[in-house]
Amino acid sequence: MGPPSSSGFYVSRAVALLLAGLVAALLLALAVLAALYGHCERVPPSELPGLGDSEAESSPPLRQKATPTPKPSSARELTVTTTPSDWRPPGPWDQLRLPPWLVPLHYDLELWPRLRPDELPAGSLPFTGRVNITVRCTVATSRLLLHSVFQDCERAEVRGPLSPGTGNTTVGRVPVDDVWFALDTEYMVLELSEPLKPGSSYELQLSFSGLVNEDLREGLFLNVYTDQGERRALLASQLEPTFARYVFPCFDEPALKATFNITMIHHPSYVALSNMPKLGQSEKEDVNGSKWTVTTFSTTPHMPTYLVAFVICDYDHVNRTERGKEIRIWARKDAIANGSADFALNITGPIFSFLEDLFNISYSLPKTDIIALPSFDNHAMENWGLMIFDESGLLLEPKDQLTEKKTLISYVVSHEIGHQWFGNLVTMNWWNNIWLNEGFASYFEFEVINYFNPKLPRNEIFFSNILHNILREDHALVTRAVAMKLENFKTSEIQELFDIFTYSKGASMARMLSCFLNEHLFVSALKSYLKTFSYSNAEQDDLWRHFQMAIDDQSTIILPATIKNIMDSWTHQSGFPVITLNVSTGVMKQEPFYLENIKNRTLLTSNETWIVPILWIKNGTTQPLVWLDQSSKVFPEMQVSDSDHDWVILNLNMTGYYRVNYDKLGWKKLNQQLEKDPKAIPVIHRLQLIDDAFSLSKNNYIEIETALELTKYLAEEDEIIVWHTVLVNLVTRDLVSEVNIYDIYSLLKRYLLKRLNLIWNIYSTIIRENMLALQDDYLALISLEKLFVTACWLGLEDCLQLSKELFAKWVDHPENEIPYPIKDVVLCYGIALGSDKEWDILLNTYTNTTNKVEKIQLAYAMSCSKDPWILNRYMEYAISTSPFTSNETNIIEVVAASEVGRYVAKDFLVNNWQAVSKRYGTQSLINLIYTIGRTVTTDLQIVELQQFFSNMLEEHQKIRVHANLQTIKNENLKNKKLSARMAAWLRRNT
């Protein structure tokens, strides 16, 4: 080595290594700090050096930067980054709720999606936007948090403080040092060089860009559809509950209401719609010289971000004026031309007027637009001034007159209009009280329809649409109360709150409250609540306060506790009670309803008691309201004598949210009355007795024989909705599966056919002579299919003959449409009773139709064949020919679900399982195991089935399948025991 330099100093090798290590550590620390604080260019993981494909896939999802819009010369250049939780220090961005440092007052929002009619998007569509948000600072802070997801920030400025009273002229700017995104909590964070001042107002100016995706139905989304023979596209929005942040940076919480000025830039051939009326239009030229239309809209009232709405489309509309305010229904031009929007237009105005009069509060906006999208996963959305529907929930075609669709459209439209008061005018403070929106909108949809159709059986319809389903889902071990006490929900958990408990249980709570008070008091309290919290937010306790005020102002209604204590006992705990009355002693008790009435509950947390309103009837006469406000109580007035005419039914009109049980004498008295004079018991209570008894027997509260005794009188029953309830509970897939069918089928056939004559003769005559007679009979339209399919399944000759007649008429003359309520059944039996000739006719119809619903109907009907060779050919077509490869109906599963098809499908899989897996996915093979193995009752059968599918599954799938087959086996063994008891009872009573 050369001589050392005459200047400098000498370091030993050890010291040199130590220094090198310190330098490396320092560089590593700086790299970590850079990652934590986000001072790095935003780069997709796959482009980071050293990351392979597998590592990129497991990294947090980072969006690639879109092409930025030109920045003004005064704008500060920003380095924008994304930081997952393990790359950043702890801070407010780790919390699920925004910090209370800023309050939004107003948004000026401009969106520019690049949608063109001559360049329809293939997959995704870019958009750019700008938003200026006026905020008030409440706490000094140099960090600003707002929501933003899937956007690239192109520019960020903060102006202010703003001078009040001078048109918000600015006195300065606050420099923005950095902008970064917390992906997991969906925040955009602005780091400022100095703190904002409490009490002052500022304007956040943000430019951003993003993508609209055809596959998504959240934020901005696309619909590609066909109209007037052409392929077209539209753009729409769905921002509830937390998807406004997908479209523009915002304070995306329901209590942070603000006003909005919205501007949409769009192609001149499209129309732009938003919450408010159009204010003006101008022209804009892009860098390529293309002309665009700039549509501005009037300022909205104070509202949450989730109600902001946009649509850009090439649609027509029909319109009318109601009390000086315009209502427009927008739809495809074909649909407008054939009158499909007329029904919705005709009912919308009167519904608005009814609710305005009911609450004595006028609708707040100057117009209402309602638009029907070809595809909308949320079905309907109540955006203030621009309600969005799926076509199926808004458009009524002429051929739909003989379906339940007219009534369903009425309900859906009423529900969304109800939200204009419950949700839009008064919004829940946080998502844990979403039932204040959805529960009351669901309740009032029934009140609206009852007002306009007073002859409709309101209690029976509420049971069929609401109570029947929620009582089957709810029980004491459900962890879901109507009003959740927790407030720190993750975004995914907020979305899960939009469920049957929020809607149906919420509606049931409102109905019960209305009935144990009275309608006048109920509406009076709601008027006060709505007026007080207009353009603001409320919590459940606010609602209860206004009910208590209404109660305190009168002396007629006396309650055993405050409204808060009564209703909290229902909304803050899961499940519902079973009320049991001993008619010999008058002792009434309550207990939580458990699935299968679990005996060993020592490890379970026992629910508190409910404060239960008991409306009841004795010998057909309504009795005064009583309260069960403890676990057990004696009501001497409810005792019955030995008289044949003495009977008691609790829960008048099923207005209470509970099931009712009786002692043996109580059930016996009700049986005697049904056999003697069933019409003395109202229809709703014949429904109730059947539904409660079968549910209680299924879950071990009473014997199955007690429930079956209630069916003896059915030869005299002429109400189809009662028959529907009987058949839904009795002729179930579990109870009459192929495990039990050979024991019970012949007995059930003799028992039911003997009793079906009256109801069958009524409706078979209507089907043959005048089906139009049912067009306004909603309960008949929803009940007829179950009656028809059961009669044919039982081998009723007239049912089979009628199916042949209707099928043959349709084949010979397709204009002779099969009545919609029984179309599935008729098509199925047309194939089951026919040959390959009929099957080929359906295949030809399937190939030529473009109607998705009809395709599904036909796909299921073709699986009804009893000929193995036809079913085998059907499955070969499914995996190889074009008519089926474009349809997602899993033909193999459909075939396997039938009695004959189960064996044919199993044989088919031997040589074709790879093709089936390729066509429908690996999960379809697992589904087929459960379908084919639905009758297993022994471990040997499970082993044989697993061996058969052994080569088709991965090891982890085999473990899961084995566990699920064991569950199926245990359920089948339980059903087999139940079937044996039913068979014994049927032998004694046939």
mmCIF file of N, CA and C in Angstrom, residues 595-596 698-700 732-737 739-740 933-938 942 963-979:
data_model
loop_
_atom_site.group_PDB
_atom_site.id
_atom_site.type_symbol
_atom_site.label_atom_id
_atom_site.label_comp_id
_atom_site.label_asym_id
_atom_site.label_seq_id
_atom_site.Cartn_x
_atom_site.Cartn_y
_atom_site.Cartn_z
ATOM 1 N N LEU A 595 -82.491 -20.328 20.159
ATOM 2 C CA LEU A 595 -82.580 -21.396 19.161
ATOM 3 C C LEU A 595 -82.409 -22.736 19.864
ATOM 4 N N GLU A 596 -83.327 -23.640 19.602
ATOM 5 C CA GLU A 596 -83.343 -24.981 20.181
ATOM 6 C C GLU A 596 -83.437 -24.952 21.708
ATOM 7 N N LYS A 698 -90.169 -26.181 16.838
ATOM 8 C CA LYS A 698 -88.868 -26.404 16.203
ATOM 9 C C LYS A 698 -87.739 -26.144 17.190
ATOM 10 N N ASN A 699 -87.961 -25.230 18.116
ATOM 11 C CA ASN A 699 -86.910 -24.841 19.057
ATOM 12 C C ASN A 699 -87.153 -25.371 20.472
ATOM 13 N N ASN A 700 -87.976 -26.437 20.568
ATOM 14 C CA ASN A 700 -88.109 -27.228 21.797
ATOM 15 C C ASN A 700 -88.812 -26.507 22.952
ATOM 16 N N THR A 732 -91.324 -27.982 4.523
ATOM 17 C CA THR A 732 -90.011 -27.347 4.423
ATOM 18 C C THR A 732 -89.009 -28.302 3.794
ATOM 19 N N ARG A 733 -87.902 -27.741 3.329
ATOM 20 C CA ARG A 733 -86.848 -28.572 2.749
ATOM 21 C C ARG A 733 -86.246 -29.492 3.804
ATOM 22 N N ASP A 734 -86.139 -28.989 5.042
ATOM 23 C CA ASP A 734 -85.596 -29.817 6.124
ATOM 24 C C ASP A 734 -86.549 -30.943 6.491
ATOM 25 N N LEU A 735 -87.819 -30.571 6.687
ATOM 26 C CA LEU A 735 -88.793 -31.524 7.214
ATOM 27 C C LEU A 735 -89.156 -32.588 6.183
ATOM 28 N N VAL A 736 -89.224 -32.182 4.948
ATOM 29 C CA VAL A 736 -89.621 -33.123 3.897
ATOM 30 C C VAL A 736 -88.469 -33.283 2.912
ATOM 31 N N SER A 737 -87.283 -33.527 3.434
ATOM 32 C CA SER A 737 -86.125 -33.804 2.584
ATOM 33 C C SER A 737 -86.172 -35.266 2.190
ATOM 34 N N VAL A 739 -84.342 -37.554 3.085
ATOM 35 C CA VAL A 739 -84.073 -38.448 4.214
ATOM 36 C C VAL A 739 -85.386 -38.967 4.794
ATOM 37 N N ASN A 740 -86.380 -38.101 4.816
ATOM 38 C CA ASN A 740 -87.628 -38.433 5.497
ATOM 39 C C ASN A 740 -88.772 -38.774 4.543
ATOM 40 N N GLY A 933 -74.522 -34.427 -0.989
ATOM 41 C CA GLY A 933 -74.498 -35.076 0.319
ATOM 42 C C GLY A 933 -75.534 -34.567 1.288
ATOM 43 N N ARG A 934 -76.569 -33.909 0.780
ATOM 44 C CA ARG A 934 -77.554 -33.294 1.678
ATOM 45 C C ARG A 934 -78.377 -34.314 2.465
ATOM 46 N N THR A 935 -78.299 -35.614 2.088
ATOM 47 C CA THR A 935 -79.101 -36.634 2.781
ATOM 48 C C THR A 935 -78.277 -37.526 3.700
ATOM 49 N N VAL A 936 -76.996 -37.209 3.906
ATOM 50 C CA VAL A 936 -76.163 -38.113 4.692
ATOM 51 C C VAL A 936 -76.674 -38.230 6.128
ATOM 52 N N THR A 937 -76.624 -39.479 6.660
ATOM 53 C CA THR A 937 -77.038 -39.711 8.051
ATOM 54 C C THR A 937 -76.054 -40.594 8.803
ATOM 55 N N THR A 938 -74.973 -41.054 8.120
ATOM 56 C CA THR A 938 -73.999 -41.915 8.789
ATOM 57 C C THR A 938 -72.585 -41.448 8.459
ATOM 58 N N ILE A 942 -70.419 -40.248 4.794
ATOM 59 C CA ILE A 942 -69.512 -39.102 4.701
ATOM 60 C C ILE A 942 -68.160 -39.549 4.150
ATOM 61 N N ALA A 963 -66.101 -31.309 8.318
ATOM 62 C CA ALA A 963 -66.818 -30.691 9.436
ATOM 63 C C ALA A 963 -68.240 -30.298 9.037
ATOM 64 N N ASN A 964 -68.391 -29.739 7.854
ATOM 65 C CA ASN A 964 -69.722 -29.320 7.407
ATOM 66 C C ASN A 964 -70.630 -30.512 7.120
ATOM 67 N N LEU A 965 -70.068 -31.592 6.587
ATOM 68 C CA LEU A 965 -70.877 -32.797 6.350
ATOM 69 C C LEU A 965 -71.341 -33.406 7.671
ATOM 70 N N GLN A 966 -70.497 -33.308 8.702
ATOM 71 C CA GLN A 966 -70.917 -33.778 10.022
ATOM 72 C C GLN A 966 -72.108 -32.960 10.524
ATOM 73 N N THR A 967 -72.070 -31.656 10.289
ATOM 74 C CA THR A 967 -73.191 -30.793 10.686
ATOM 75 C C THR A 967 -74.460 -31.178 9.936
ATOM 76 N N ILE A 968 -74.330 -31.436 8.625
ATOM 77 C CA ILE A 968 -75.482 -31.861 7.824
ATOM 78 C C ILE A 968 -76.030 -33.185 8.348
ATOM 79 N N LYS A 969 -75.129 -34.109 8.659
ATOM 80 C CA LYS A 969 -75.559 -35.409 9.188
ATOM 81 C C LYS A 969 -76.347 -35.240 10.475
ATOM 82 N N ASN A 970 -75.837 -34.439 11.412
ATOM 83 C CA ASN A 970 -76.516 -34.240 12.696
ATOM 84 C C ASN A 970 -77.877 -33.586 12.512
ATOM 85 N N GLU A 971 -77.938 -32.638 11.583
ATOM 86 C CA GLU A 971 -79.228 -31.982 11.316
ATOM 87 C C GLU A 971 -80.209 -32.983 10.715
ATOM 88 N N ASN A 972 -79.725 -33.828 9.824
ATOM 89 C CA ASN A 972 -80.597 -34.835 9.217
ATOM 90 C C ASN A 972 -81.099 -35.853 10.239
ATOM 91 N N LEU A 973 -80.228 -36.237 11.180
ATOM 92 C CA LEU A 973 -80.654 -37.181 12.219
ATOM 93 C C LEU A 973 -81.730 -36.547 13.106
ATOM 94 N N LYS A 974 -81.550 -35.272 13.406
ATOM 95 C CA LYS A 974 -82.566 -34.564 14.201
ATOM 96 C C LYS A 974 -83.893 -34.498 13.438
ATOM 97 N N ASN A 975 -83.808 -34.183 12.150
ATOM 98 C CA ASN A 975 -85.020 -34.120 11.336
ATOM 99 C C ASN A 975 -85.680 -35.491 11.203
ATOM 100 N N LYS A 976 -84.860 -36.524 11.186
ATOM 101 C CA LYS A 976 -85.405 -37.874 11.063
ATOM 102 C C LYS A 976 -86.250 -38.224 12.288
ATOM 103 N N LYS A 977 -85.753 -37.827 13.464
ATOM 104 C CA LYS A 977 -86.527 -38.056 14.689
ATOM 105 C C LYS A 977 -87.826 -37.262 14.664
ATOM 106 N N LEU A 978 -87.719 -36.008 14.227
ATOM 107 C CA LEU A 978 -88.915 -35.169 14.125
ATOM 108 C C LEU A 978 -89.894 -35.760 13.131
ATOM 109 N N SER A 979 -89.361 -36.252 12.013
ATOM 110 C CA SER A 979 -90.208 -36.857 10.994
ATOM 111 C C SER A 979 -90.952 -38.076 11.538
#
